[in-house]
Amino acid sequence: MIELQNASRWYGQIIGLNDVSCTIGPGLTALLGPNGAGKSTLIKLLTGLIRPSTGIVHVLGEKPFANAKVLAKLGYCPEIDNFYEDMTGREFVTQMAAMSGLAGTALKQRVDDSIERVGMTDRCDRKIAGYSKGMRQRIKVAQAILHNPDVLVLDEPLNGLDPLGRREMTELMVSYAQAGKCVLISSHILYEVEQLTENILLMQRGRLLAQGSVRAIRELMDRHPHHIAIETDRPRELATALMAHPSVLGTRLDPKRESVVIVETSRPDAFYSRLPEVALASDYEIRRFDSPDNNLESVLRYLLDNKKDG
Amino acid sequence: MSDVLLFLNALRDAVRPRRLLIAALLIALPPLLGIIWSTAAPREDALPSDIYDSVAFGLVFLFTLPILAVVYGTGVVSQEIEGRTILYLLTRPFPRWRILLAKFLVCVLVVFVIPAISILLLAFTQFNPARLGEVGIYQDLMVLAVGAFTYSALFLLIGTAIPKPLTYGLLFVFGWETWVPRLPGQFVRASVMTYLRVLSSRNVVDDTPQPQGNLLLSLSAPPQVEIPMSQAWLILLTVAFVSLIGALVIFSVKEYAPREDSE
């Protein structure tokens, strides 16, 4: 649905996007990266607000810049908190619906539906100027989904929402993804993205750092040791025993928790399959084990660090 | 329907209370000045037609009209960019030129209506309301309409084409339009106001020194070259339509995404 081939975008002497190639298909994909990573530039390219300086950007097989055919099938929820403050939420969504080619009863129906889907039915006739950040967020999402787009681009869609709102919005995005739509979410709230999807695009300094599932990306990071924390009754002995395994690069005791051994391994799968054997051989009591590296924040941090080092 | 909604929403934005207050001041100033002038000056030195002509041209045509056109004309696009609301408009499957045209029509309406009310009130303070037709008020309103259309189109073009359009627009009004016509030779032909004066057919001042209102009268001095009315029409409409079409084309192909703070 979305395809970039060696797409770059310059703002004068500053590069916003640097030779990015990727494809994004149906389902939910998260766009991650620190400020200035190029996420906003990528989103502007996809939503037809700007053109690439070089390379190709295609959405639904066409160049999106000022392309009504593409924009008719694309919904965009910008990060900005700006609105026509004197309008009511309903008036705003109605104008956006009219500009999407809807008219008459279809327009009214779609406006009502989208407002209901974001939980704003009871508040949509108030002026936007009096809306909270969460209400503004909901109305932004309402205008993005009202024409039932095939591609939905959401820039920080969970900002300002309370826990209930986040859950409702998350369910909405997941339902769109499950319906075969392409949903691209830009976010810096990593733990929420992690709960939403495994598919991520990682960006830094205008470049695409990695694309794929969190796990797949983690597997690509062979150079970087994977950390596994094991809580046991005899941590020192276990640490020594594990060192004999070829996939283990090192072991140490967790300075904060005496009963925890931290294992560094370059081949986590091999280690996990070997661990029961080691535990049973000397009858270690394995109370708990987990890998802090499996969360998205770690992946992002490691990848960014690697890039700097490289 | 979307065009009508765009027009109505733009109109509502144009008549927000704060803007209405400024509009009320611009409307009230000329008639007030007319009243003060006719009250303070001796009758023989301040004929109603002189006062009307001087205030109407010195203040409304030379100041209110272009200043409104600059603010509203350049603001059509720049307000959307500064408010970042342009993101909503440009990501819809709606022709960009129609967005701009709907907003431009609101601009022309506002730029015409405020000076028009002002001129009418000024005329009411100076003439018998039954004689407004005889003293050429309706022709002035027509000239105002042409001026509103031409100036608005010109500033719309500036607003779509270059950054900081308000600055350049003000320079045009207070620099170019005020001083270029005063340069010797044919420079007078390079000013929009010259042709509006020709259309008005008013001999605002003669060569004799005026005891009252010298500043306004001198500012509203007529062009020193002969320009046929047909030529004035042709030039004004050409400037207006070329500017408008230029603005519509530029808006359709130019990038207007506001820069993100993080970039």
Coordinates of C-alpha atoms in Angstrom, one line a residue:
Chain A
M1 CA 0.0 0.0 0.0
I2 CA 2.9 2.4 0.8
E3 CA 6.2 2.2 -1.0
L4 CA 9.3 4.3 -0.8
Q5 CA 12.3 3.9 -3.0
N6 CA 15.4 5.8 -2.1
A7 CA 13.3 8.7 -1.1
S8 CA 15.1 11.7 0.2
R9 CA 13.8 15.1 1.2
W10 CA 15.9 18.2 1.7
Y11 CA 14.9 21.5 3.4
G12 CA 17.5 23.7 1.9
Q13 CA 20.8 22.5 3.4
I14 CA 19.1 20.3 6.0
I15 CA 18.1 16.8 5.2
G16 CA 14.8 15.6 6.5
L17 CA 14.7 12.2 5.0
N18 CA 17.8 10.4 3.7
D19 CA 17.5 7.7 1.1
V20 CA 14.7 5.7 2.7
S21 CA 13.4 2.6 1.0
C22 CA 10.6 0.5 2.5
T23 CA 7.2 -0.9 1.9
I24 CA 4.3 -0.8 4.3
G25 CA 1.4 -3.2 3.8
P26 CA -2.0 -3.8 5.4
G27 CA -2.1 -4.0 9.2
L28 CA -0.7 -1.8 11.9
T29 CA 2.8 -0.4 11.6
A30 CA 4.5 1.9 14.1
L31 CA 6.9 4.6 13.1
L32 CA 9.4 5.2 15.9
G33 CA 12.3 7.5 16.4
P34 CA 13.5 10.4 18.5
N35 CA 12.7 14.1 17.6
G36 CA 14.3 15.1 14.4
A37 CA 14.4 11.5 13.2
G38 CA 12.4 12.3 10.1
K39 CA 9.1 10.8 11.1
S40 CA 7.2 14.0 10.3
T41 CA 8.9 14.4 7.0
L42 CA 8.0 10.8 6.1
I43 CA 4.4 11.5 7.1
K44 CA 4.2 14.7 5.1
L45 CA 5.5 12.8 2.1
L46 CA 2.9 10.0 2.5
T47 CA 0.0 12.5 3.0
G48 CA 1.0 14.5 -0.1
L49 CA 1.9 17.6 1.7
I50 CA 5.4 17.6 0.3
R51 CA 7.3 15.9 -2.6
P52 CA 10.5 13.9 -2.3
S53 CA 13.6 15.7 -3.5
T54 CA 14.8 12.5 -5.0
G55 CA 13.4 9.0 -5.1
I56 CA 9.9 7.7 -5.2
V57 CA 7.0 7.8 -2.8
H58 CA 3.9 5.9 -3.7
V59 CA 0.7 5.4 -1.8
L60 CA -1.8 3.0 -3.3
G61 CA 0.3 2.9 -6.4
E62 CA 0.4 6.7 -7.0
K63 CA 2.3 9.8 -6.1
P64 CA 0.4 11.3 -3.3
F65 CA 1.2 15.0 -3.7
A66 CA -2.0 16.9 -4.2
N67 CA -3.4 13.7 -5.7
A68 CA -7.2 13.6 -5.1
K69 CA -7.3 10.0 -6.0
V70 CA -4.9 9.0 -3.3
L71 CA -6.2 11.5 -0.7
A72 CA -9.7 10.1 -1.2
K73 CA -8.4 6.8 0.3
L74 CA -6.1 8.3 2.9
G75 CA -7.0 9.5 6.4
Y76 CA -4.6 11.7 8.2
C77 CA -4.6 12.6 11.9
P78 CA -1.9 15.3 12.4
E79 CA 0.1 15.7 15.6
I80 CA -0.7 19.4 15.8
D81 CA -3.3 20.6 18.2
N82 CA -4.5 23.4 16.0
F83 CA -8.1 23.8 14.8
Y84 CA -10.6 26.3 13.6
E85 CA -11.4 27.2 17.2
D86 CA -14.7 28.9 16.6
M87 CA -16.2 25.8 15.0
T88 CA -17.9 23.0 16.9
G89 CA -16.5 19.6 16.6
R90 CA -19.4 18.6 14.4
E91 CA -19.0 21.6 12.1
F92 CA -15.3 20.8 11.7
V93 CA -15.9 17.1 10.9
T94 CA -18.7 18.1 8.5
Q95 CA -16.5 20.5 6.6
M96 CA -13.8 17.8 6.3
A97 CA -16.5 15.3 5.1
A98 CA -17.7 17.7 2.5
M99 CA -14.2 18.2 1.3
S100 CA -13.9 14.4 1.0
G101 CA -16.7 14.4 -1.5
L102 CA -19.5 13.3 0.8
A103 CA -22.8 15.1 0.6
G104 CA -26.4 14.8 1.7
T105 CA -27.5 12.0 4.0
A106 CA -24.3 10.1 3.4
L107 CA -22.3 13.0 4.7
K108 CA -24.5 13.3 7.8
Q109 CA -24.4 9.6 8.4
R110 CA -20.6 9.4 8.1
V111 CA -20.1 12.4 10.3
D112 CA -22.4 10.9 13.0
D113 CA -20.7 7.6 12.7
S114 CA -17.2 8.8 13.0
I115 CA -18.0 11.1 15.9
E116 CA -19.7 8.2 17.6
R117 CA -16.7 5.9 17.0
V118 CA -14.4 8.3 18.8
G119 CA -16.9 8.8 21.7
M120 CA -17.7 12.5 21.0
T121 CA -21.4 12.3 20.3
D122 CA -22.4 14.1 23.5
R123 CA -19.7 16.8 23.1
C124 CA -19.4 17.5 19.4
D125 CA -21.8 20.5 19.4
R126 CA -19.5 22.5 21.7
K127 CA -17.0 24.9 20.3
I128 CA -13.5 23.4 19.8
A129 CA -12.0 26.3 21.7
G130 CA -13.4 24.8 24.9
Y131 CA -12.2 21.2 24.2
S132 CA -9.6 19.5 26.3
K133 CA -6.5 18.0 24.7
G134 CA -8.1 14.5 24.7
M135 CA -11.3 15.8 23.1
R136 CA -9.3 17.5 20.4
Q137 CA -7.4 14.3 19.8
R138 CA -10.7 12.4 19.3
I139 CA -12.1 15.0 16.9
K140 CA -8.8 14.8 14.9
V141 CA -9.2 11.0 14.7
A142 CA -12.9 11.4 13.7
Q143 CA -12.0 13.6 10.7
A144 CA -9.3 11.1 9.7
I145 CA -11.6 8.0 9.6
L146 CA -14.9 9.6 8.4
H147 CA -14.4 8.6 4.8
N148 CA -13.4 5.0 5.7
P149 CA -9.9 5.3 4.2
D150 CA -7.7 2.4 3.1
V151 CA -4.6 4.1 4.5
L152 CA -4.7 5.7 7.9
V153 CA -1.8 7.8 9.0
L154 CA -1.9 8.8 12.7
D155 CA 0.7 11.1 14.1
E156 CA 0.9 10.6 17.9
P157 CA -2.8 9.6 18.1
L158 CA -2.7 8.7 21.8
N159 CA -1.4 12.1 23.0
G160 CA -3.5 13.7 25.6
L161 CA -5.9 10.8 26.0
D162 CA -6.9 9.4 29.4
P163 CA -6.4 5.6 29.9
L164 CA -10.0 4.9 28.8
G165 CA -9.5 7.0 25.7
R166 CA -6.3 5.3 24.9
R167 CA -7.9 2.0 25.1
E168 CA -10.8 3.0 23.0
M169 CA -8.5 4.6 20.4
T170 CA -6.2 1.6 20.4
E171 CA -9.2 -0.7 19.8
L172 CA -10.3 1.5 16.9
M173 CA -6.9 1.3 15.3
V174 CA -6.6 -2.4 15.8
S175 CA -10.1 -2.8 14.2
Y176 CA -9.0 -0.9 11.2
A177 CA -5.9 -2.9 10.9
Q178 CA -7.9 -6.1 11.2
A179 CA -10.2 -5.0 8.5
G180 CA -7.2 -5.1 6.1
K181 CA -6.5 -1.4 6.2
C182 CA -3.0 0.0 6.4
V183 CA -2.6 1.9 9.7
L184 CA 0.6 3.8 10.3
I185 CA 1.1 5.2 13.7
S186 CA 3.9 7.6 14.7
S187 CA 4.5 7.6 18.4
H188 CA 7.1 8.1 21.1
I189 CA 5.1 6.2 23.7
L190 CA 7.0 3.1 23.1
Y191 CA 5.2 0.8 25.5
E192 CA 1.9 1.6 24.0
V193 CA 3.1 1.0 20.5
E194 CA 4.6 -2.3 21.6
Q195 CA 1.2 -3.4 22.8
L196 CA -0.4 -2.3 19.5
T197 CA 1.9 -3.9 17.0
E198 CA 5.1 -5.9 16.4
N199 CA 5.7 -4.2 13.0
I200 CA 7.9 -1.2 13.4
L201 CA 9.9 1.3 11.4
L202 CA 12.8 2.8 13.3
M203 CA 14.1 6.1 12.2
Q204 CA 17.1 8.2 13.2
R205 CA 18.5 11.4 11.6
G206 CA 16.4 11.0 8.5
R207 CA 17.4 7.4 7.9
L208 CA 15.4 4.2 8.3
L209 CA 17.3 2.3 10.9
A210 CA 15.3 -0.9 10.8
Q211 CA 12.0 -2.3 9.6
G212 CA 10.2 -5.4 10.7
S213 CA 8.9 -7.0 13.9
V214 CA 10.5 -6.2 17.2
R215 CA 11.7 -9.8 17.4
A216 CA 13.1 -9.8 13.9
I217 CA 14.9 -6.6 14.5
R218 CA 16.2 -8.0 17.7
E219 CA 17.6 -11.0 15.9
L220 CA 19.4 -8.7 13.4
M221 CA 21.3 -7.2 16.3
D222 CA 23.8 -10.1 16.5
R223 CA 26.6 -7.9 17.5
H224 CA 24.8 -6.7 20.5
P225 CA 24.5 -9.2 23.4
H226 CA 21.0 -10.1 24.5
H227 CA 20.4 -9.8 28.3
I228 CA 18.5 -12.4 30.2
A229 CA 17.7 -12.1 33.9
I230 CA 17.3 -15.4 35.8
E231 CA 16.2 -15.5 39.4
T232 CA 17.4 -18.6 41.2
D233 CA 18.3 -20.0 44.7
R234 CA 22.0 -20.3 43.9
P235 CA 23.0 -17.5 41.6
R236 CA 26.7 -17.7 41.8
E237 CA 26.8 -21.4 41.0
L238 CA 24.4 -21.0 38.1
A239 CA 26.4 -18.1 36.7
T240 CA 29.5 -20.3 36.7
A241 CA 27.6 -23.2 35.1
L242 CA 26.2 -21.1 32.4
M243 CA 29.6 -19.7 31.4
A244 CA 30.4 -23.2 30.0
H245 CA 27.8 -22.8 27.3
P246 CA 29.2 -21.5 24.0
S247 CA 26.3 -19.1 23.4
V248 CA 27.0 -17.3 26.6
L249 CA 29.2 -14.2 26.4
G250 CA 29.3 -13.4 30.1
T251 CA 27.4 -13.6 33.3
R252 CA 27.1 -11.3 36.3
L253 CA 25.1 -10.9 39.4
D254 CA 22.4 -8.2 39.5
P255 CA 23.7 -5.6 42.0
K256 CA 20.1 -4.7 42.9
R257 CA 18.8 -8.2 43.4
E258 CA 21.2 -10.7 44.9
S259 CA 19.3 -13.8 43.6
V260 CA 19.3 -12.7 40.0
V261 CA 21.9 -13.6 37.4
I262 CA 22.3 -11.5 34.3
V263 CA 23.4 -13.5 31.3
E264 CA 24.7 -12.0 28.1
T265 CA 24.2 -14.1 25.0
S266 CA 24.5 -13.5 21.3
R267 CA 22.2 -16.5 20.5
P268 CA 19.2 -16.3 22.8
D269 CA 17.3 -19.1 21.1
A270 CA 20.1 -21.5 21.6
F271 CA 20.5 -20.4 25.2
Y272 CA 16.8 -20.8 26.0
S273 CA 16.8 -24.4 24.7
R274 CA 19.9 -25.2 26.8
L275 CA 18.7 -23.6 30.0
P276 CA 16.4 -26.4 31.2
E277 CA 19.1 -28.9 30.8
V278 CA 21.5 -26.8 32.9
A279 CA 18.9 -26.2 35.5
L280 CA 18.0 -29.9 35.8
A281 CA 21.6 -31.1 35.9
S282 CA 22.3 -29.4 39.2
D283 CA 18.8 -29.0 40.4
Y284 CA 18.7 -25.2 40.3
E285 CA 15.5 -23.6 41.4
I286 CA 14.6 -21.3 38.5
R287 CA 12.0 -18.9 40.0
R288 CA 11.7 -16.5 37.2
F289 CA 13.4 -15.4 34.0
D290 CA 12.8 -12.6 31.6
S291 CA 14.6 -10.5 29.0
P292 CA 14.5 -6.8 29.4
D293 CA 15.7 -6.6 25.8
N294 CA 12.4 -7.8 24.5
N295 CA 10.7 -4.5 25.0
L296 CA 10.7 -1.9 22.2
E297 CA 12.5 0.7 24.2
S298 CA 15.6 -1.5 24.5
V299 CA 15.5 -2.3 20.9
L300 CA 15.3 1.3 19.9
R301 CA 18.1 2.2 22.4
Y302 CA 20.4 -0.5 21.2
L303 CA 19.9 0.2 17.6
L304 CA 20.5 3.9 18.1
D305 CA 23.6 3.2 20.1
N306 CA 24.9 0.8 17.5
K307 CA 24.4 3.3 14.8
K308 CA 26.4 5.9 16.7
D309 CA 29.1 3.4 17.3
G310 CA 29.1 2.2 13.7
Chain B
M1 CA -21.6 22.0 -0.9
S2 CA -18.0 21.9 0.2
D3 CA -17.4 25.2 -1.5
V4 CA -20.3 26.8 0.3
L5 CA -19.1 25.4 3.6
L6 CA -15.6 26.7 3.0
F7 CA -17.0 30.1 2.1
L8 CA -19.3 30.3 5.1
N9 CA -16.6 29.1 7.5
A10 CA -14.1 31.5 6.1
L11 CA -16.7 34.3 6.4
R12 CA -17.4 33.5 10.0
D13 CA -13.6 33.6 10.7
A14 CA -13.4 37.0 8.9
V15 CA -16.1 38.5 11.2
R16 CA -14.9 37.3 14.5
P17 CA -15.6 39.8 17.3
R18 CA -12.0 41.1 17.5
R19 CA -11.9 41.7 13.8
L20 CA -15.3 43.3 13.9
L21 CA -14.1 45.8 16.4
I22 CA -11.2 46.8 14.0
A23 CA -13.7 46.9 11.1
A24 CA -16.0 49.2 13.1
L25 CA -13.1 51.6 13.8
L26 CA -12.2 51.6 10.1
I27 CA -15.8 52.2 9.2
A28 CA -16.4 55.0 11.7
L29 CA -13.2 57.0 11.2
P30 CA -14.1 58.6 7.8
P31 CA -17.6 59.8 8.7
L32 CA -16.3 61.1 12.1
L33 CA -13.5 63.0 10.3
G34 CA -16.1 64.3 7.9
I35 CA -18.3 65.6 10.7
I36 CA -15.4 67.2 12.6
W37 CA -14.1 68.8 9.4
S38 CA -17.5 70.3 8.4
T39 CA -18.1 71.4 12.0
A40 CA -14.8 73.0 12.6
A41 CA -14.1 74.7 9.2
P42 CA -15.8 77.8 7.8
R43 CA -18.6 76.8 5.4
E44 CA -17.0 78.5 2.4
D45 CA -13.8 76.6 2.9
A46 CA -15.3 73.2 3.4
L47 CA -17.9 72.3 0.9
P48 CA -19.5 68.9 1.5
S49 CA -18.3 67.7 -1.8
D50 CA -14.7 68.7 -1.1
I51 CA -14.9 67.1 2.3
Y52 CA -16.4 63.9 0.9
D53 CA -13.9 63.7 -2.0
S54 CA -10.9 64.3 0.2
V55 CA -11.8 62.0 3.0
A56 CA -13.2 59.3 0.7
F57 CA -10.1 59.2 -1.5
G58 CA -7.5 60.3 1.1
L59 CA -8.6 57.9 3.7
V60 CA -10.9 55.2 2.4
F61 CA -9.4 54.6 -1.1
L62 CA -5.8 55.3 -0.2
F63 CA -5.7 53.7 3.3
T64 CA -8.7 51.5 4.3
L65 CA -9.1 49.7 1.0
P66 CA -5.5 48.7 0.4
I67 CA -4.8 48.0 4.1
L68 CA -7.7 45.7 4.3
A69 CA -6.7 44.0 1.1
V70 CA -3.2 43.5 2.4
V71 CA -4.4 42.0 5.7
Y72 CA -7.1 39.8 4.3
G73 CA -5.5 39.0 0.9
T74 CA -2.1 37.9 2.3
G75 CA -3.9 36.2 5.2
V76 CA -5.9 33.8 3.1
V77 CA -2.9 31.4 2.9
S78 CA -0.5 32.7 5.6
Q79 CA -3.2 32.4 8.4
E80 CA -3.7 28.8 7.5
I81 CA 0.0 28.1 7.5
E82 CA 0.7 29.9 10.8
G83 CA -2.4 28.3 12.4
R84 CA -1.2 25.0 10.8
T85 CA -4.8 24.3 9.9
I86 CA -3.7 24.1 6.3
L87 CA -2.8 20.4 7.0
Y88 CA -6.5 19.6 7.2
L89 CA -7.3 21.4 4.0
L90 CA -4.5 20.0 1.8
T91 CA -4.9 16.4 2.8
R92 CA -8.5 16.2 1.5
P93 CA -9.4 15.0 -2.0
F94 CA -10.6 18.5 -2.9
P95 CA -9.0 20.7 -5.6
R96 CA -6.7 23.2 -4.0
W97 CA -7.7 26.0 -6.3
R98 CA -11.3 25.7 -5.1
I99 CA -10.2 26.0 -1.5
L100 CA -8.3 29.2 -2.4
L101 CA -11.1 30.6 -4.5
A102 CA -13.7 30.2 -1.8
K103 CA -11.5 31.9 0.7
F104 CA -10.6 34.6 -1.9
L105 CA -14.3 35.4 -2.4
V106 CA -14.7 36.0 1.3
C107 CA -11.7 38.2 1.2
V108 CA -13.1 40.4 -1.6
L109 CA -16.4 40.6 0.2
V110 CA -14.9 41.9 3.4
V111 CA -12.5 44.2 1.7
F112 CA -15.4 45.7 -0.3
V113 CA -18.1 45.9 2.4
I114 CA -16.1 47.7 5.1
P115 CA -15.0 50.6 3.0
A116 CA -18.4 50.7 1.3
I117 CA -20.2 51.1 4.6
S118 CA -17.7 53.7 5.5
I119 CA -18.2 55.7 2.3
L120 CA -21.9 55.5 2.6
L121 CA -21.8 56.8 6.2
L122 CA -19.5 59.6 5.1
A123 CA -21.8 60.5 2.3
F124 CA -24.8 60.6 4.7
T125 CA -22.9 63.0 6.9
Q126 CA -22.2 65.4 4.0
F127 CA -25.1 65.1 1.6
N128 CA -28.8 64.8 1.6
P129 CA -29.5 61.0 1.4
A130 CA -31.9 61.6 -1.4
R131 CA -29.1 63.1 -3.5
L132 CA -26.6 60.3 -3.1
G133 CA -27.0 59.2 -6.7
E134 CA -26.5 62.6 -8.0
V135 CA -23.2 63.1 -6.3
G136 CA -21.8 59.8 -7.7
I137 CA -21.7 57.7 -4.6
Y138 CA -22.8 54.6 -6.5
Q139 CA -20.0 55.0 -8.9
D140 CA -17.6 55.2 -6.0
L141 CA -19.0 52.0 -4.7
M142 CA -18.4 50.4 -8.1
V143 CA -14.8 51.6 -8.0
L144 CA -14.4 50.3 -4.5
A145 CA -15.6 46.9 -5.7
V146 CA -13.1 46.9 -8.6
G147 CA -10.4 48.1 -6.2
A148 CA -11.3 45.4 -3.6
F149 CA -11.1 42.7 -6.3
T150 CA -7.9 43.9 -7.8
Y151 CA -6.0 44.6 -4.6
S152 CA -7.2 41.3 -3.0
A153 CA -6.1 39.3 -6.0
L154 CA -2.7 41.0 -6.0
F155 CA -2.1 40.4 -2.4
L156 CA -3.5 36.8 -2.7
L157 CA -0.8 36.2 -5.3
I158 CA 1.8 37.6 -3.0
G159 CA 0.5 35.5 -0.1
T160 CA 0.6 32.3 -2.1
A161 CA 4.0 33.0 -3.7
I162 CA 6.4 34.3 -1.1
P163 CA 7.0 34.1 2.6
K164 CA 6.3 37.0 4.9
P165 CA 3.7 38.4 2.5
L166 CA 2.3 40.9 5.0
T167 CA 5.6 42.8 5.1
Y168 CA 5.8 42.9 1.3
G169 CA 2.2 43.8 1.0
L170 CA 2.6 46.8 3.4
L171 CA 5.7 47.9 1.6
F172 CA 3.7 47.8 -1.6
V173 CA 0.8 49.9 -0.2
F174 CA 2.8 52.4 1.8
G175 CA 5.9 52.5 -0.5
W176 CA 5.0 51.7 -4.0
E177 CA 1.4 52.9 -4.2
T178 CA 2.1 56.0 -2.2
W179 CA 5.3 57.2 -3.7
V180 CA 5.9 55.7 -7.1
P181 CA 3.0 57.6 -8.7
R182 CA 4.7 60.8 -7.6
L183 CA 7.8 60.1 -9.5
P184 CA 8.2 62.1 -12.8
G185 CA 7.3 60.7 -16.2
Q186 CA 5.1 57.7 -16.7
F187 CA 5.6 56.1 -13.3
V188 CA 2.1 57.0 -12.4
R189 CA 0.9 54.3 -14.7
A190 CA 2.6 51.7 -12.4
S191 CA 0.1 52.2 -9.6
V192 CA -3.2 50.4 -9.2
M193 CA -4.6 53.5 -7.4
T194 CA -4.0 55.6 -10.6
Y195 CA -6.5 53.5 -12.5
L196 CA -9.0 53.5 -9.7
R197 CA -8.9 57.3 -9.7
V198 CA -9.5 57.3 -13.4
L199 CA -12.6 55.1 -13.0
S200 CA -13.9 57.3 -10.3
S201 CA -13.9 60.3 -12.6
R202 CA -13.6 62.6 -9.6
N203 CA -11.5 65.7 -9.9
V204 CA -10.5 65.4 -6.3
V205 CA -8.3 68.6 -6.2
D206 CA -7.4 71.4 -8.5
D207 CA -4.1 73.2 -8.7
T208 CA -5.1 76.0 -6.2
P209 CA -3.9 75.6 -2.7
Q210 CA -6.5 74.2 -0.3
P211 CA -6.9 75.8 3.1
Q212 CA -8.1 72.7 4.7
G213 CA -7.2 69.1 4.6
N214 CA -4.0 69.6 2.7
L215 CA -2.5 66.2 3.6
L216 CA -5.5 64.2 2.5
L217 CA -5.9 66.3 -0.6
S218 CA -2.3 66.1 -1.6
L219 CA -2.3 62.3 -1.1
S220 CA -5.4 62.0 -3.2
A221 CA -4.0 64.0 -6.1
P222 CA -5.1 62.7 -9.5
P223 CA -2.7 61.3 -12.0
Q224 CA -0.9 63.8 -14.2
V225 CA -1.2 61.7 -17.3
E226 CA -4.3 61.2 -19.5
I227 CA -5.5 57.6 -19.2
P228 CA -8.7 56.6 -21.0
M229 CA -11.3 54.9 -18.9
S230 CA -11.4 51.9 -21.1
Q231 CA -7.6 51.5 -20.6
A232 CA -8.1 51.8 -16.8
W233 CA -10.7 49.0 -16.9
L234 CA -8.5 46.8 -19.0
I235 CA -5.5 47.2 -16.9
L236 CA -7.3 46.7 -13.6
L237 CA -9.1 43.7 -14.7
T238 CA -6.0 42.2 -16.3
V239 CA -4.0 42.8 -13.1
A240 CA -6.8 41.2 -11.1
F241 CA -7.4 38.1 -13.2
V242 CA -3.7 37.5 -13.9
S243 CA -3.0 37.7 -10.2
L244 CA -5.9 35.5 -9.3
I245 CA -5.1 32.8 -11.8
G246 CA -1.5 33.0 -10.8
A247 CA -2.4 32.5 -7.2
L248 CA -4.7 29.6 -8.0
V249 CA -2.0 27.9 -10.0
I250 CA 0.8 28.5 -7.5
F251 CA -1.5 27.2 -4.6
S252 CA -2.2 24.1 -6.6
V253 CA 1.4 23.1 -7.1
K254 CA 3.4 24.6 -4.2
E255 CA 4.2 22.9 -0.9
Y256 CA 2.7 24.6 2.2
A257 CA 3.4 22.2 5.0
P258 CA 4.4 24.1 8.1
R259 CA 7.8 23.1 9.5
E260 CA 7.8 20.9 12.6
D261 CA 9.6 22.1 15.6
S262 CA 11.5 18.9 15.8
E263 CA 12.8 19.1 12.3

